[in-house]
Coordinates of C-alpha atoms and ligand atoms in Angstrom, one line a residue:
M18 CA 182.4 69.3 107.4
E19 CA 182.7 66.0 106.7
R20 CA 187.0 64.9 106.5
K21 CA 188.6 64.5 103.5
V22 CA 189.2 62.2 101.3
R23 CA 192.5 60.8 101.4
L24 CA 193.5 60.0 97.2
A25 CA 197.3 59.3 96.1
V26 CA 198.7 59.5 93.3
L27 CA 200.2 56.4 91.5
G28 CA 202.3 57.2 88.4
A29 CA 203.7 61.4 88.3
G30 CA 203.5 61.3 84.5
L31 CA 201.7 62.8 82.4
I32 CA 198.7 63.4 83.2
G33 CA 199.1 61.5 86.7
K34 CA 200.4 65.7 87.1
R35 CA 197.4 66.6 86.1
H36 CA 195.7 64.3 88.4
I37 CA 198.0 65.7 90.8
Q38 CA 197.6 68.9 91.0
H39 CA 193.1 68.3 90.1
V40 CA 193.2 67.2 94.1
L41 CA 195.3 69.2 95.9
A42 CA 192.7 71.6 94.7
E43 CA 190.1 69.7 95.0
P44 CA 188.2 70.6 98.8
Q45 CA 186.7 67.3 99.3
A46 CA 189.4 65.4 98.9
E47 CA 193.1 65.2 100.5
L48 CA 196.6 64.4 98.9
L49 CA 198.0 61.5 100.8
A50 CA 201.1 61.1 98.8
V51 CA 202.5 60.6 95.5
I52 CA 203.9 56.9 94.1
D53 CA 206.0 56.1 90.8
P54 CA 210.0 54.5 91.3
M55 CA 211.7 57.9 89.8
P56 CA 213.3 60.9 90.4
L57 CA 210.5 63.6 88.8
G58 CA 208.3 61.7 90.6
Q59 CA 209.6 62.0 94.2
Q60 CA 210.0 66.1 93.3
I61 CA 206.7 66.0 93.0
A62 CA 205.6 64.9 95.5
Q63 CA 208.2 67.1 97.9
A64 CA 207.1 70.0 95.9
S65 CA 203.0 68.9 96.1
G66 CA 204.8 68.6 100.1
V67 CA 202.6 65.8 100.5
A68 CA 204.9 61.8 101.1
W69 CA 206.6 60.4 98.3
F70 CA 206.4 55.4 97.6
P71 CA 208.3 54.4 95.4
S72 CA 205.5 51.7 95.0
F73 CA 202.1 51.0 96.8
A74 CA 203.9 48.3 98.7
A75 CA 206.2 50.8 100.7
M76 CA 203.1 53.1 100.6
I77 CA 200.7 50.2 102.5
A78 CA 202.5 49.7 104.8
L79 CA 203.0 52.3 106.2
D80 CA 199.7 54.4 105.4
R81 CA 196.5 53.6 103.4
P82 CA 194.7 55.6 101.1
D83 CA 190.7 56.1 100.7
G84 CA 191.1 55.9 97.0
I85 CA 194.1 56.4 94.1
I86 CA 194.7 57.2 91.1
V87 CA 196.4 55.0 88.5
A88 CA 198.0 56.1 85.7
T89 CA 200.7 54.2 85.1
P90 CA 201.4 52.9 81.3
N91 CA 198.8 50.6 80.3
Q92 CA 200.6 47.4 81.5
L93 CA 200.5 48.4 84.8
H94 CA 197.0 49.2 85.2
V95 CA 195.8 45.8 85.8
E96 CA 199.3 44.7 88.5
N97 CA 198.1 47.9 90.4
G98 CA 194.5 47.5 89.8
I99 CA 194.8 44.1 92.2
E100 CA 197.6 45.1 94.3
A101 CA 195.3 48.3 95.1
V102 CA 192.1 45.9 95.7
A103 CA 193.9 43.3 97.6
A104 CA 194.0 46.6 100.1
G105 CA 189.9 47.2 99.8
V106 CA 191.4 50.3 98.6
P107 CA 189.1 51.8 95.9
V108 CA 190.7 53.0 92.7
L109 CA 189.5 55.1 89.7
T110 CA 192.4 53.6 87.4
E111 CA 193.5 55.1 83.7
K112 CA 192.3 54.8 80.0
P113 CA 191.9 51.7 79.0
I114 CA 191.3 49.3 82.0
A115 CA 193.6 46.7 81.1
D116 CA 196.3 46.2 77.3
D117 CA 194.2 42.4 77.3
V118 CA 190.6 42.5 77.7
A119 CA 191.2 39.5 79.9
D120 CA 193.4 40.8 81.9
G121 CA 190.8 43.6 82.8
E122 CA 188.1 40.6 83.4
R123 CA 190.6 38.8 86.7
L124 CA 190.8 42.6 87.6
I125 CA 187.3 43.2 87.2
R126 CA 186.2 40.0 89.3
A127 CA 188.6 40.7 91.6
A128 CA 187.5 43.9 92.7
E129 CA 183.3 42.2 92.9
A130 CA 184.5 40.1 94.9
A131 CA 185.6 41.8 97.3
G132 CA 183.5 44.3 97.0
V133 CA 185.8 47.2 96.1
P134 CA 184.5 49.9 93.4
I135 CA 186.9 50.2 89.9
L136 CA 185.9 53.6 87.6
T137 CA 187.6 53.5 84.3
G138 CA 189.2 56.8 83.9
H139 CA 186.9 58.4 81.0
H140 CA 187.0 61.4 82.1
R141 CA 184.8 62.4 79.2
R142 CA 181.9 61.2 80.6
H143 CA 181.6 63.3 83.0
N144 CA 182.0 66.9 80.7
P145 CA 179.0 68.2 81.6
M146 CA 178.9 68.6 77.2
I147 CA 178.4 65.1 76.9
Q148 CA 175.9 64.9 80.5
K149 CA 173.1 67.8 78.1
A150 CA 173.7 65.4 74.4
K151 CA 172.7 62.6 76.5
E152 CA 170.3 64.3 78.4
I153 CA 168.5 65.7 75.6
I154 CA 168.9 62.4 73.0
D155 CA 167.5 60.5 76.0
S156 CA 164.3 63.4 75.7
G157 CA 163.2 61.6 73.0
E158 CA 163.7 65.1 71.4
L159 CA 165.5 64.1 67.9
G160 CA 163.3 61.2 67.2
R161 CA 165.0 57.9 67.3
V162 CA 168.2 58.3 66.4
L163 CA 169.3 55.8 63.8
V164 CA 172.6 57.4 62.7
A165 CA 175.9 59.3 64.1
N166 CA 179.6 60.3 62.8
A167 CA 182.0 60.8 64.8
M168 CA 186.0 61.8 63.7
F169 CA 189.1 62.0 65.1
W170 CA 191.5 64.2 62.0
L171 CA 194.1 66.3 63.4
F172 CA 197.2 65.7 62.8
K173 CA 200.3 64.4 65.2
P174 CA 203.8 66.1 64.1
D175 CA 206.8 64.8 63.1
D176 CA 208.2 64.4 66.1
Y177 CA 205.7 62.5 67.8
F178 CA 207.0 59.2 66.3
D179 CA 210.5 59.7 67.2
I180 CA 209.8 57.6 69.8
D181 CA 210.0 54.2 69.6
W182 CA 206.5 52.5 70.6
R183 CA 204.2 55.2 69.1
R184 CA 205.8 53.9 65.5
Q185 CA 204.8 49.7 66.9
A186 CA 201.1 47.8 66.7
G187 CA 199.0 48.6 68.8
A188 CA 199.7 52.7 69.8
G189 CA 198.4 54.1 67.0
P190 CA 195.7 56.6 67.2
V191 CA 192.4 53.5 67.5
F192 CA 194.2 52.5 70.8
L193 CA 195.6 55.4 72.1
N194 CA 192.8 58.5 71.0
L195 CA 189.2 56.8 69.5
I196 CA 188.6 54.4 72.5
H197 CA 188.1 57.9 74.1
D198 CA 185.6 58.0 71.2
V199 CA 184.6 54.6 71.4
D200 CA 183.3 55.3 75.6
N201 CA 181.2 58.0 74.6
L202 CA 178.9 57.4 71.8
R203 CA 178.3 52.8 74.7
Y204 CA 177.8 56.5 77.0
L205 CA 174.8 58.1 74.1
F206 CA 174.0 55.1 71.7
G207 CA 174.6 52.1 74.4
D208 CA 175.8 48.7 73.3
I209 CA 177.3 47.5 69.9
V210 CA 176.9 44.1 68.7
A211 CA 179.1 44.4 65.3
V212 CA 182.1 46.2 63.9
Q213 CA 183.3 46.4 60.6
A214 CA 186.6 47.7 60.0
Q215 CA 189.7 48.6 57.1
E216 CA 192.9 50.9 58.1
S217 CA 195.7 52.3 57.2
N218 CA 199.0 53.5 57.3
A219 CA 200.0 54.9 53.7
V220 CA 202.0 58.2 54.3
R221 CA 204.4 57.3 57.0
R222 CA 204.4 53.3 55.8
N223 CA 205.1 52.6 60.1
V224 CA 203.7 49.1 61.1
V225 CA 200.8 51.9 63.7
E226 CA 197.7 52.9 61.9
E227 CA 197.7 55.9 61.1
T228 CA 194.5 55.8 59.7
A229 CA 190.8 53.7 60.0
V230 CA 187.4 54.0 59.3
I231 CA 184.6 51.7 60.7
L232 CA 181.4 50.9 61.2
M233 CA 179.8 50.8 63.9
E234 CA 176.2 48.7 64.4
F235 CA 174.4 48.9 67.9
S236 CA 172.2 46.7 69.4
S237 CA 169.1 49.6 69.2
G238 CA 169.9 49.1 65.6
L239 CA 171.8 52.7 65.7
L240 CA 174.3 52.4 62.5
A241 CA 177.5 54.6 63.0
T242 CA 180.7 56.3 61.3
A243 CA 183.6 57.0 63.1
S244 CA 187.1 57.9 60.9
V245 CA 190.1 58.6 62.4
S246 CA 193.7 59.5 61.2
D247 CA 197.2 60.9 63.3
S248 CA 198.6 62.2 59.5
V249 CA 196.1 64.5 58.2
V250 CA 195.8 68.6 59.0
A251 CA 192.6 69.0 60.0
P252 CA 190.1 70.6 62.1
W253 CA 187.4 68.2 62.7
S254 CA 188.5 66.2 66.2
W255 CA 187.5 65.9 69.4
E256 CA 191.1 67.5 71.0
M257 CA 190.4 70.0 68.3
T258 CA 187.0 71.2 69.2
A259 CA 185.7 70.8 72.7
C260 CA 188.3 72.8 74.7
E261 CA 188.4 70.4 76.7
N262 CA 192.6 71.2 76.5
P263 CA 194.9 74.4 76.4
A264 CA 196.9 73.3 75.3
Y265 CA 195.7 72.0 71.6
P266 CA 194.3 74.7 68.9
Q267 CA 190.2 74.9 69.0
T268 CA 188.1 75.9 66.6
E269 CA 183.9 75.5 66.2
E270 CA 184.0 72.8 64.2
A271 CA 181.8 69.8 65.2
C272 CA 183.1 66.4 66.0
Y273 CA 180.5 63.6 66.1
M274 CA 177.0 64.5 64.0
I275 CA 173.7 62.5 65.1
G276 CA 170.9 62.2 63.6
G277 CA 167.5 61.4 64.2
T278 CA 164.1 61.6 62.3
H279 CA 162.9 64.5 64.7
G280 CA 165.8 66.1 64.3
S281 CA 169.6 66.0 64.5
L282 CA 172.7 67.2 66.9
T283 CA 175.8 68.8 66.7
I284 CA 179.1 67.7 69.5
P285 CA 180.0 69.1 70.5
A286 CA 178.0 72.9 70.3
L287 CA 174.7 71.6 71.1
D288 CA 172.7 72.8 67.5
V289 CA 170.2 71.3 67.4
W290 CA 168.4 71.2 63.9
K291 CA 165.2 71.0 63.3
N292 CA 162.0 71.8 60.6
G293 CA 159.1 73.8 62.1
I294 CA 155.8 72.6 60.9
K295 CA 155.8 69.5 58.4
R296 CA 159.9 67.3 58.2
S297 CA 160.7 67.4 55.0
W298 CA 163.8 68.4 53.0
W299 CA 161.9 71.3 51.4
E300 CA 161.1 73.3 55.2
P301 CA 163.3 75.1 56.3
F302 CA 165.2 74.6 59.5
E303 CA 165.7 75.9 63.3
K304 CA 168.2 75.8 64.4
R305 CA 168.5 75.7 68.3
R306 CA 172.0 76.0 70.5
V307 CA 172.4 74.7 74.1
T308 CA 173.9 76.2 75.7
V309 CA 175.8 74.6 79.5
Q310 CA 178.6 76.1 82.1
D311 CA 182.2 74.2 81.2
E312 CA 183.9 71.9 84.1
D313 CA 186.8 70.7 83.4
P314 CA 186.0 67.0 83.8
L315 CA 188.9 65.6 85.2
V316 CA 188.2 67.7 88.1
L317 CA 183.9 66.5 88.2
Q318 CA 185.8 62.6 88.0
I319 CA 188.0 62.9 91.2
R320 CA 184.5 64.7 92.4
Q321 CA 182.7 61.6 91.6
F322 CA 185.0 59.1 92.3
C323 CA 185.1 61.5 96.2
K324 CA 181.7 60.4 96.4
V325 CA 182.0 56.4 95.1
I326 CA 184.0 56.4 97.9
R327 CA 181.8 57.4 100.2
G328 CA 179.5 55.0 99.2
E329 CA 177.0 57.7 97.5
E330 CA 176.5 57.2 94.6
A331 CA 178.2 54.6 91.9
P332 CA 180.7 54.7 89.6
L333 CA 179.9 56.9 86.0
V334 CA 182.3 54.6 83.8
S335 CA 183.2 51.2 86.3
G336 CA 185.5 49.7 85.0
R337 CA 183.0 47.2 83.3
E338 CA 182.4 50.3 80.8
G339 CA 185.8 50.4 80.5
L340 CA 186.7 46.2 80.0
N341 CA 183.1 46.7 77.6
T342 CA 184.6 49.5 75.9
L343 CA 188.1 48.0 75.5
N344 CA 186.4 44.6 74.3
V345 CA 185.4 47.3 70.9
I346 CA 188.8 48.8 70.1
M347 CA 189.8 45.0 70.3
A348 CA 187.0 43.8 67.8
I349 CA 187.9 47.0 65.5
K350 CA 191.9 46.0 65.3
Q351 CA 190.6 41.6 64.5
S352 CA 188.0 43.5 62.4
A353 CA 191.3 45.5 60.2
E354 CA 193.3 42.2 60.7
S355 CA 191.7 39.7 59.4
G356 CA 189.0 42.4 56.9
E357 CA 185.8 40.5 59.2
R358 CA 182.6 42.3 60.4
V359 CA 183.1 40.8 64.1
V360 CA 180.4 40.4 65.6
L361 CA 180.5 41.5 69.5
G362 CA 180.1 38.7 72.4
Ligands
LIG14 N1 192.6 60.6 79.7 C1 194.1 60.8 79.3 O1 193.1 61.2 78.6 C2 194.6 60.4 78.9 C3 195.6 60.8 78.6 C4 196.7 60.8 78.6 C5 197.0 59.7 79.2 N2 196.4 58.4 79.5 C6 196.8 57.0 80.0 O2 197.0 58.2 81.5 C7 198.2 56.9 81.3 C8 199.5 57.6 81.9 O3 200.2 58.1 80.5 P1 201.3 58.9 80.7 O4 201.1 58.8 79.4 O5 201.1 60.5 81.4 O6 202.5 58.4 80.9 P2 203.6 58.6 81.3 O7 204.9 57.8 81.0 O8 204.4 59.9 81.2 O9 203.9 58.2 83.0 C9 203.6 57.7 83.8 C10 204.5 57.5 84.5 O10 204.6 56.5 85.6 C11 205.7 56.0 86.8 N3 205.4 54.5 86.5 C12 206.1 53.0 86.0 N4 205.8 51.7 86.6 C13 205.3 52.8 87.7 C14 205.7 51.3 88.8 N5 205.3 50.3 89.0 N6 204.4 53.1 89.6 C15 203.7 53.5 90.3 N7 204.6 54.7 89.3 C16 204.7 54.5 87.3 C17 207.3 56.3 85.6 O11 208.3 57.1 86.1 C18 206.1 57.8 84.9 O12 206.0 59.3 85.7 C19 197.6 55.8 80.2 O13 197.4 55.1 80.8 C20 197.2 56.3 79.1 O14 197.2 55.5 78.2 C21 195.3 59.5 79.7

């Protein structure tokens, strides 16, 4: 039996608590400590039966984990990551890797220079269903994929906006939610080379956007649209369809549709639609549903982190990949503000 990988969780909030539970339940890993300056963090450490520290510096002075999961607010990810890298500790950081592309670049360069791995917590790539979708697309079964459509349509209740920062710029569904969908699309289809976007705040009238429509151009020539709204009552989003988080009601609708010259695919159901003998709009369809074994991607992400720490695998979502996804989101915001198409460098 290999030695367990000793992990610490930095930030014991909403997502940090889920990471703590998953590390505690993971046979390959051991929870070394919870780091969070708030009294609640200390209580969670106590309830988990592990050491508590108010800061990374306080922990590293006494003990050194094999890896750290950073689940602090966005603005701290770079600072926390650089501290861990300086101590030679591999990092799995929550998304977004940074709240600014230049700062994210600083973190990645520091990690590269030190030879310390960084993983970005775009956990959806670890979902077996997305893995299977990629396999179907890469197999060529759909022919050349030309078009995709992604939807994030749901209703955030009015009291969600009682908290001030959620009404301010940077807290909208493009930055908070669409970043996951953009990362999925980048995983499935490769690099995005240009975007054009329009946003609106027609109903709630907060500073932050509530609706956005985005056109994305991929280096392969594929064109995709994404539409986002957190102010519509609708079942078409990853949240309501992918069965990842039991807190959301689940529907059997699609959130992504992918079209190729020889067939198309829905996500998350993995329905493959094709014509029989001849491709034609007159021909009947053959529909095949591909099944996969459900597994919690947050658990699989921690397992992969353990393998990366042991030097057995490269990160599925590296820090650089997380930064590239962030770069697309920043370009979308820039395009919505300027009204111009933005070409990515
Ligand atoms: N992958 C996902 O699906 C997903 C879901 C939710 C949140 N997130 C991301 O996770 C991060 C945290 O989000 P959240 O909703 O859990 O936030 P949260 O506010 O619930 O929790 C943040 C925690 O960090 C702690 N903290 C603050 N400063 C700290 C410091 N210097 N050192 C250690 N701990 C500190 C706070 O006390 C708090 O407990 C965000 O970056 C968010 O984007 C990702």
